[in-house]
């Protein structure tokens, strides 16, 4: 049995998604006449409450277009040290846009302290870059940002004249986790989170299970700038309705099921926490982080090759990451647990 727990990006399109792709009416999106792209953009914009959306090849390009649409050369964005759009995107905003990041350390719940955000905002003085944007991520490292925190951060940013961008690569995981806490509807929660921001980037290629694609949502004015940047970055695609149809299908059929990924992550975490030498963070969404301590840590280098030899792949070394998704079921999690137990029993 093969169980790939490295990332929720490894999902394959489901039969229903492939059918939707086959049936998609297509045009040329650079001429803005691909009906499937236009339909997806309208759908995600309506769902999240924005004037419009732009379909993007990747989440990285979506964040880049957002940051460069909000900021000019010599401007600055405040962002978390572990945020994808600071740490994991090759420094694109600085490289392509001459936009300086101002990274801040995260608290253990993934938030950035409001006082530290405020203190990082530069005065209007020729010595400093112009602080223009606050970029948050939700979920971040699998953690749901508390709604009250998101609202306070948004209020702070507005009061200081900063724009707000959300890297919502896993916005729907956040919405599912939040809906479970508050007993409300997933799409309503997604919209409630998104509405705190001026722009939101959503990935369809993570837990939603599409083969590729993200959407950047925002005002018409912001998207007009982002559209030009997307073109410069080489992201003007043609019959991209094939991919947009997969994303639309995911929004229609594969959002509610994220709750199963979260349940399986909790199940996996509970099982792993019974193994001596593993310290397991209780998961809030579809990611389980596990620290190896004591004698277990000394064997870290052997662990991943061992479990891989039994069909289970994960990532990390002293801190392991297991991600549940569309292509992992209860039997897969049970197999992963038995292989992990086998390793530590030997
Ligand atoms: C994956 C991811 C991205 C980027 O997506 P790509 O499509 O891989 O470029 C951005 N932000 C977060 C939080 C992500 O997890």
GROMACS .gro file of C-alpha atoms and ligand atoms in nm:
model
  361
    1UNK     CA    1   0.000   0.000   0.000
    2UNK     CA    2   0.128   0.346  -0.097
    3UNK     CA    3   0.045   0.632   0.141
    4UNK     CA    4   0.183   0.971   0.042
    5UNK     CA    5   0.164   1.206   0.340
    6UNK     CA    6   0.426   1.457   0.220
    7UNK     CA    7   0.178   1.721   0.110
    8UNK     CA    8  -0.181   1.780   0.004
    9UNK     CA    9  -0.042   1.886  -0.336
   10UNK     CA   10   0.008   1.522  -0.441
   11UNK     CA   11  -0.361   1.453  -0.501
   12UNK     CA   12  -0.468   1.323  -0.843
   13UNK     CA   13  -0.780   1.452  -1.017
   14UNK     CA   14  -1.083   1.236  -0.930
   15UNK     CA   15  -1.288   1.069  -1.208
   16UNK     CA   16  -1.559   1.334  -1.168
   17UNK     CA   17  -1.302   1.612  -1.195
   18UNK     CA   18  -1.152   1.456  -1.509
   19UNK     CA   19  -1.500   1.440  -1.663
   20UNK     CA   20  -1.558   1.804  -1.582
   21UNK     CA   21  -1.226   1.888  -1.747
   22UNK     CA   22  -1.314   1.688  -2.058
   23UNK     CA   23  -1.649   1.863  -2.086
   24UNK     CA   24  -1.520   2.217  -2.025
   25UNK     CA   25  -1.595   2.475  -2.294
   26UNK     CA   26  -1.266   2.645  -2.385
   27UNK     CA   27  -1.144   2.972  -2.532
   28UNK     CA   28  -0.829   3.181  -2.510
   29UNK     CA   29  -0.798   3.341  -2.168
   30UNK     CA   30  -0.546   3.599  -2.289
   31UNK     CA   31  -0.839   3.729  -2.499
   32UNK     CA   32  -1.053   3.685  -2.185
   33UNK     CA   33  -1.287   3.455  -2.377
   34UNK     CA   34  -1.235   3.121  -2.207
   35UNK     CA   35  -1.584   3.057  -2.064
   36UNK     CA   36  -1.459   2.809  -1.804
   37UNK     CA   37  -1.197   3.050  -1.669
   38UNK     CA   38  -1.452   3.333  -1.660
   39UNK     CA   39  -1.703   3.112  -1.480
   40UNK     CA   40  -1.448   3.006  -1.220
   41UNK     CA   41  -1.335   3.364  -1.160
   42UNK     CA   42  -1.696   3.476  -1.110
   43UNK     CA   43  -1.769   3.180  -0.884
   44UNK     CA   44  -1.478   3.228  -0.644
   45UNK     CA   45  -1.523   3.608  -0.639
   46UNK     CA   46  -1.894   3.566  -0.552
   47UNK     CA   47  -1.821   3.300  -0.291
   48UNK     CA   48  -1.567   3.514  -0.110
   49UNK     CA   49  -1.740   3.850  -0.168
   50UNK     CA   50  -1.499   4.029  -0.404
   51UNK     CA   51  -1.552   4.234  -0.721
   52UNK     CA   52  -1.349   3.986  -0.921
   53UNK     CA   53  -1.082   3.719  -0.937
   54UNK     CA   54  -0.793   3.619  -1.161
   55UNK     CA   55  -0.705   3.258  -1.230
   56UNK     CA   56  -0.334   3.197  -1.173
   57UNK     CA   57  -0.108   2.903  -1.261
   58UNK     CA   58   0.031   2.878  -0.906
   59UNK     CA   59  -0.013   3.016  -0.558
   60UNK     CA   60   0.336   3.161  -0.574
   61UNK     CA   61   0.249   3.369  -0.878
   62UNK     CA   62  -0.080   3.470  -0.718
   63UNK     CA   63   0.096   3.602  -0.405
   64UNK     CA   64   0.361   3.773  -0.619
   65UNK     CA   65   0.098   3.949  -0.831
   66UNK     CA   66  -0.087   4.054  -0.516
   67UNK     CA   67   0.218   4.198  -0.342
   68UNK     CA   68   0.333   4.380  -0.655
   69UNK     CA   69  -0.019   4.511  -0.718
   70UNK     CA   70  -0.040   4.650  -0.363
   71UNK     CA   71   0.318   4.784  -0.345
   72UNK     CA   72   0.554   4.995  -0.556
   73UNK     CA   73   0.934   4.969  -0.570
   74UNK     CA   74   1.074   5.080  -0.236
   75UNK     CA   75   0.760   4.983  -0.048
   76UNK     CA   76   0.753   4.720   0.222
   77UNK     CA   77   0.523   4.438   0.335
   78UNK     CA   78   0.500   4.305   0.691
   79UNK     CA   79   0.487   3.928   0.697
   80UNK     CA   80   0.561   3.628   0.918
   81UNK     CA   81   0.904   3.461   0.918
   82UNK     CA   82   0.743   3.130   0.822
   83UNK     CA   83   0.490   3.275   0.579
   84UNK     CA   84   0.498   3.115   0.237
   85UNK     CA   85   0.509   3.453   0.060
   86UNK     CA   86   0.822   3.546   0.255
   87UNK     CA   87   1.013   3.225   0.311
   88UNK     CA   88   0.918   2.980   0.040
   89UNK     CA   89   0.880   3.185  -0.275
   90UNK     CA   90   1.242   3.257  -0.363
   91UNK     CA   91   1.218   3.615  -0.241
   92UNK     CA   92   1.008   3.697  -0.549
   93UNK     CA   93   0.856   4.020  -0.418
   94UNK     CA   94   1.206   4.158  -0.351
   95UNK     CA   95   1.362   4.011  -0.667
   96UNK     CA   96   1.093   4.105  -0.919
   97UNK     CA   97   0.926   4.398  -0.747
   98UNK     CA   98   1.195   4.562  -0.531
   99UNK     CA   99   0.945   4.531  -0.249
  100UNK     CA  100   1.119   4.482   0.085
  101UNK     CA  101   0.982   4.225   0.328
  102UNK     CA  102   0.968   4.306   0.700
  103UNK     CA  103   0.947   3.961   0.855
  104UNK     CA  104   0.822   3.916   1.214
  105UNK     CA  105   0.842   3.611   1.438
  106UNK     CA  106   0.529   3.407   1.489
  107UNK     CA  107   0.367   3.329   1.820
  108UNK     CA  108   0.308   2.958   1.888
  109UNK     CA  109  -0.048   2.989   1.748
  110UNK     CA  110   0.084   3.123   1.418
  111UNK     CA  111  -0.018   3.485   1.481
  112UNK     CA  112   0.206   3.793   1.462
  113UNK     CA  113   0.182   4.009   1.775
  114UNK     CA  114  -0.024   4.320   1.704
  115UNK     CA  115   0.224   4.533   1.903
  116UNK     CA  116   0.508   4.402   1.689
  117UNK     CA  117   0.317   4.473   1.369
  118UNK     CA  118   0.251   4.826   1.489
  119UNK     CA  119   0.614   4.876   1.593
  120UNK     CA  120   0.734   4.752   1.252
  121UNK     CA  121   0.537   5.016   1.059
  122UNK     CA  122   0.794   5.276   0.949
  123UNK     CA  123   0.741   5.648   0.992
  124UNK     CA  124   0.701   5.859   0.679
  125UNK     CA  125   1.068   5.957   0.657
  126UNK     CA  126   1.323   5.936   0.377
  127UNK     CA  127   1.531   5.689   0.581
  128UNK     CA  128   1.272   5.418   0.555
  129UNK     CA  129   1.093   5.202   0.306
  130UNK     CA  130   0.722   5.285   0.288
  131UNK     CA  131   0.524   5.024   0.482
  132UNK     CA  132   0.226   4.949   0.259
  133UNK     CA  133   0.095   4.599   0.323
  134UNK     CA  134   0.031   4.340   0.590
  135UNK     CA  135   0.030   3.982   0.458
  136UNK     CA  136  -0.119   3.703   0.672
  137UNK     CA  137  -0.160   3.333   0.600
  138UNK     CA  138  -0.452   3.109   0.711
  139UNK     CA  139  -0.415   2.825   0.782
  140UNK     CA  140  -0.048   2.871   0.862
  141UNK     CA  141   0.155   2.557   0.929
  142UNK     CA  142  -0.181   2.382   0.962
  143UNK     CA  143  -0.300   2.627   1.229
  144UNK     CA  144  -0.621   2.824   1.215
  145UNK     CA  145  -0.572   3.193   1.297
  146UNK     CA  146  -0.835   3.288   1.557
  147UNK     CA  147  -1.111   3.494   1.391
  148UNK     CA  148  -1.091   3.761   1.660
  149UNK     CA  149  -0.718   3.797   1.586
  150UNK     CA  150  -0.777   3.830   1.211
  151UNK     CA  151  -1.035   4.103   1.280
  152UNK     CA  152  -0.801   4.291   1.515
  153UNK     CA  153  -0.509   4.267   1.274
  154UNK     CA  154  -0.732   4.396   0.994
  155UNK     CA  155  -0.849   4.687   1.210
  156UNK     CA  156  -0.491   4.774   1.301
  157UNK     CA  157  -0.378   4.763   0.938
  158UNK     CA  158  -0.672   4.980   0.825
  159UNK     CA  159  -0.612   5.233   1.101
  160UNK     CA  160  -0.249   5.263   0.984
  161UNK     CA  161  -0.336   5.288   0.615
  162UNK     CA  162  -0.193   4.948   0.524
  163UNK     CA  163  -0.351   4.720   0.268
  164UNK     CA  164  -0.415   4.358   0.371
  165UNK     CA  165  -0.341   4.043   0.177
  166UNK     CA  166  -0.433   3.690   0.279
  167UNK     CA  167  -0.235   3.396   0.151
  168UNK     CA  168  -0.534   3.165   0.175
  169UNK     CA  169  -0.371   2.873  -0.002
  170UNK     CA  170  -0.564   2.666   0.252
  171UNK     CA  171  -0.847   2.911   0.319
  172UNK     CA  172  -1.103   2.630   0.289
  173UNK     CA  173  -0.917   2.420   0.545
  174UNK     CA  174  -0.934   2.724   0.773
  175UNK     CA  175  -1.305   2.764   0.699
  176UNK     CA  176  -1.374   2.396   0.770
  177UNK     CA  177  -1.185   2.417   1.100
  178UNK     CA  178  -1.361   2.739   1.195
  179UNK     CA  179  -1.703   2.605   1.098
  180UNK     CA  180  -1.641   2.303   1.323
  181UNK     CA  181  -1.565   2.537   1.614
  182UNK     CA  182  -1.862   2.768   1.562
  183UNK     CA  183  -2.111   2.517   1.421
  184UNK     CA  184  -2.170   2.728   1.111
  185UNK     CA  185  -2.149   2.680   0.735
  186UNK     CA  186  -1.810   2.633   0.567
  187UNK     CA  187  -1.866   2.878   0.279
  188UNK     CA  188  -1.996   3.143   0.518
  189UNK     CA  189  -1.680   3.106   0.727
  190UNK     CA  190  -1.456   3.126   0.418
  191UNK     CA  191  -1.628   3.450   0.324
  192UNK     CA  192  -1.613   3.588   0.678
  193UNK     CA  193  -1.236   3.532   0.690
  194UNK     CA  194  -1.180   3.662   0.335
  195UNK     CA  195  -1.379   3.979   0.394
  196UNK     CA  196  -1.121   4.102   0.646
  197UNK     CA  197  -0.874   4.143   0.356
  198UNK     CA  198  -0.829   4.355   0.043
  199UNK     CA  199  -0.702   4.057  -0.152
  200UNK     CA  200  -0.709   3.682  -0.101
  201UNK     CA  201  -0.517   3.410  -0.282
  202UNK     CA  202  -0.670   3.061  -0.279
  203UNK     CA  203  -0.500   2.741  -0.404
  204UNK     CA  204  -0.707   2.478  -0.584
  205UNK     CA  205  -0.410   2.242  -0.608
  206UNK     CA  206  -0.378   2.163  -0.236
  207UNK     CA  207  -0.652   1.990  -0.039
  208UNK     CA  208  -0.915   2.086  -0.296
  209UNK     CA  209  -0.753   1.832  -0.528
  210UNK     CA  210  -0.721   2.017  -0.860
  211UNK     CA  211  -0.406   1.949  -1.070
  212UNK     CA  212  -0.297   2.315  -1.076
  213UNK     CA  213  -0.423   2.667  -1.027
  214UNK     CA  214  -0.496   2.939  -0.776
  215UNK     CA  215  -0.718   3.245  -0.776
  216UNK     CA  216  -0.642   3.597  -0.664
  217UNK     CA  217  -0.954   3.780  -0.545
  218UNK     CA  218  -0.981   4.155  -0.500
  219UNK     CA  219  -1.122   4.481  -0.631
  220UNK     CA  220  -1.140   4.549  -1.005
  221UNK     CA  221  -0.875   4.817  -0.965
  222UNK     CA  222  -0.629   4.588  -0.785
  223UNK     CA  223  -0.692   4.306  -1.032
  224UNK     CA  224  -0.622   4.535  -1.328
  225UNK     CA  225  -0.271   4.588  -1.186
  226UNK     CA  226  -0.233   4.221  -1.097
  227UNK     CA  227  -0.338   4.125  -1.450
  228UNK     CA  228  -0.051   4.321  -1.601
  229UNK     CA  229   0.195   4.168  -1.355
  230UNK     CA  230   0.062   3.819  -1.426
  231UNK     CA  231   0.132   3.881  -1.795
  232UNK     CA  232   0.487   4.000  -1.719
  233UNK     CA  233   0.545   3.694  -1.503
  234UNK     CA  234   0.442   3.468  -1.791
  235UNK     CA  235   0.114   3.365  -1.634
  236UNK     CA  236  -0.116   3.456  -1.925
  237UNK     CA  237  -0.249   3.112  -2.015
  238UNK     CA  238  -0.460   3.016  -2.316
  239UNK     CA  239  -0.708   2.723  -2.297
  240UNK     CA  240  -0.669   2.728  -1.922
  241UNK     CA  241  -1.039   2.649  -1.889
  242UNK     CA  242  -0.928   2.286  -1.868
  243UNK     CA  243  -0.769   2.369  -1.534
  244UNK     CA  244  -1.037   2.617  -1.430
  245UNK     CA  245  -1.301   2.346  -1.480
  246UNK     CA  246  -1.111   2.125  -1.237
  247UNK     CA  247  -1.101   2.409  -0.985
  248UNK     CA  248  -1.475   2.475  -1.028
  249UNK     CA  249  -1.545   2.108  -0.977
  250UNK     CA  250  -1.336   2.116  -0.658
  251UNK     CA  251  -1.536   2.410  -0.523
  252UNK     CA  252  -1.863   2.230  -0.598
  253UNK     CA  253  -1.769   1.882  -0.474
  254UNK     CA  254  -1.450   1.873  -0.270
  255UNK     CA  255  -1.476   2.143  -0.003
  256UNK     CA  256  -1.698   1.977   0.258
  257UNK     CA  257  -1.487   1.660   0.244
  258UNK     CA  258  -1.187   1.851   0.386
  259UNK     CA  259  -1.347   1.774   0.723
  260UNK     CA  260  -1.253   1.408   0.663
  261UNK     CA  261  -0.889   1.506   0.613
  262UNK     CA  262  -0.900   1.693   0.943
  263UNK     CA  263  -1.058   1.395   1.120
  264UNK     CA  264  -0.793   1.159   0.979
  265UNK     CA  265  -0.518   1.401   1.088
  266UNK     CA  266  -0.657   1.389   1.443
  267UNK     CA  267  -0.672   1.011   1.426
  268UNK     CA  268  -0.313   0.992   1.303
  269UNK     CA  269  -0.197   1.235   1.573
  270UNK     CA  270  -0.371   1.036   1.846
  271UNK     CA  271  -0.204   0.715   1.727
  272UNK     CA  272   0.141   0.871   1.694
  273UNK     CA  273   0.122   1.030   2.038
  274UNK     CA  274   0.110   0.678   2.181
  275UNK     CA  275   0.462   0.608   2.051
  276UNK     CA  276   0.747   0.682   2.296
  277UNK     CA  277   0.991   0.943   2.168
  278UNK     CA  278   0.732   1.131   1.960
  279UNK     CA  279   0.591   1.465   2.067
  280UNK     CA  280   0.281   1.535   1.862
  281UNK     CA  281   0.119   1.876   1.813
  282UNK     CA  282  -0.261   1.839   1.824
  283UNK     CA  283  -0.365   1.916   1.464
  284UNK     CA  284  -0.617   2.190   1.385
  285UNK     CA  285  -0.656   2.099   1.019
  286UNK     CA  286  -0.491   1.848   0.785
  287UNK     CA  287  -0.128   1.866   0.904
  288UNK     CA  288   0.035   1.669   1.182
  289UNK     CA  289   0.372   1.788   1.312
  290UNK     CA  290   0.576   1.545   1.518
  291UNK     CA  291   0.901   1.615   1.701
  292UNK     CA  292   1.147   1.333   1.761
  293UNK     CA  293   1.300   1.350   2.109
  294UNK     CA  294   1.552   1.150   2.312
  295UNK     CA  295   1.664   0.816   2.162
  296UNK     CA  296   1.407   0.853   1.882
  297UNK     CA  297   1.591   1.165   1.765
  298UNK     CA  298   1.916   0.975   1.734
  299UNK     CA  299   1.745   0.742   1.483
  300UNK     CA  300   1.586   1.022   1.281
  301UNK     CA  301   1.793   0.964   0.967
  302UNK     CA  302   1.674   0.600   0.941
  303UNK     CA  303   1.307   0.673   0.992
  304UNK     CA  304   1.192   0.812   0.656
  305UNK     CA  305   1.381   0.551   0.451
  306UNK     CA  306   1.230   0.277   0.670
  307UNK     CA  307   0.871   0.390   0.635
  308UNK     CA  308   0.925   0.458   0.263
  309UNK     CA  309   1.037   0.095   0.222
  310UNK     CA  310   0.687   0.007   0.347
  311UNK     CA  311   0.509   0.251   0.119
  312UNK     CA  312   0.465   0.547   0.354
  313UNK     CA  313   0.619   0.883   0.266
  314UNK     CA  314   0.635   1.191   0.486
  315UNK     CA  315   0.871   1.487   0.512
  316UNK     CA  316   1.107   1.638   0.771
  317UNK     CA  317   1.387   1.499   0.987
  318UNK     CA  318   1.372   1.582   1.358
  319UNK     CA  319   1.037   1.744   1.299
  320UNK     CA  320   0.819   1.532   1.075
  321UNK     CA  321   0.519   1.649   0.877
  322UNK     CA  322   0.228   1.427   0.779
  323UNK     CA  323  -0.042   1.582   0.561
  324UNK     CA  324  -0.380   1.418   0.501
  325UNK     CA  325  -0.571   1.475   0.177
  326UNK     CA  326  -0.809   1.342  -0.085
  327UNK     CA  327  -0.592   1.041  -0.171
  328UNK     CA  328  -0.542   0.921   0.188
  329UNK     CA  329  -0.817   0.719   0.352
  330UNK     CA  330  -0.863   0.556   0.695
  331UNK     CA  331  -0.685   0.240   0.576
  332UNK     CA  332  -0.388   0.452   0.463
  333UNK     CA  333  -0.366   0.624   0.801
  334UNK     CA  334  -0.390   0.287   0.977
  335UNK     CA  335  -0.106   0.157   0.759
  336UNK     CA  336   0.108   0.464   0.830
  337UNK     CA  337   0.051   0.417   1.203
  338UNK     CA  338   0.143   0.049   1.195
  339UNK     CA  339   0.462   0.123   1.001
  340UNK     CA  340   0.560   0.396   1.248
  341UNK     CA  341   0.494   0.159   1.540
  342UNK     CA  342   0.697  -0.112   1.366
  343UNK     CA  343   0.997   0.122   1.332
  344UNK     CA  344   0.995   0.222   1.698
  345UNK     CA  345   0.935  -0.136   1.813
  346UNK     CA  346   1.259  -0.254   1.648
  347LIG     C1  347   0.155   2.589  -0.164
  347LIG     C2  348   0.143   2.724  -0.106
  347LIG     C3  349   0.160   2.839  -0.184
  347LIG     C4  350   0.210   2.836  -0.325
  347LIG     O1  351   0.149   2.751  -0.409
  347LIG     P1  352   0.222   2.692  -0.539
  347LIG     O2  353   0.102   2.665  -0.622
  347LIG     O3  354   0.295   2.572  -0.495
  347LIG     O4  355   0.308   2.798  -0.596
  347LIG     C5  356   0.143   2.960  -0.123
  347LIG     N1  357   0.111   2.970   0.006
  347LIG     C6  358   0.094   2.863   0.084
  347LIG     C7  359   0.059   2.882   0.226
  347LIG     C8  360   0.110   2.737   0.031
  347LIG     O5  361   0.094   2.630   0.110
   0.00000   0.00000   0.00000
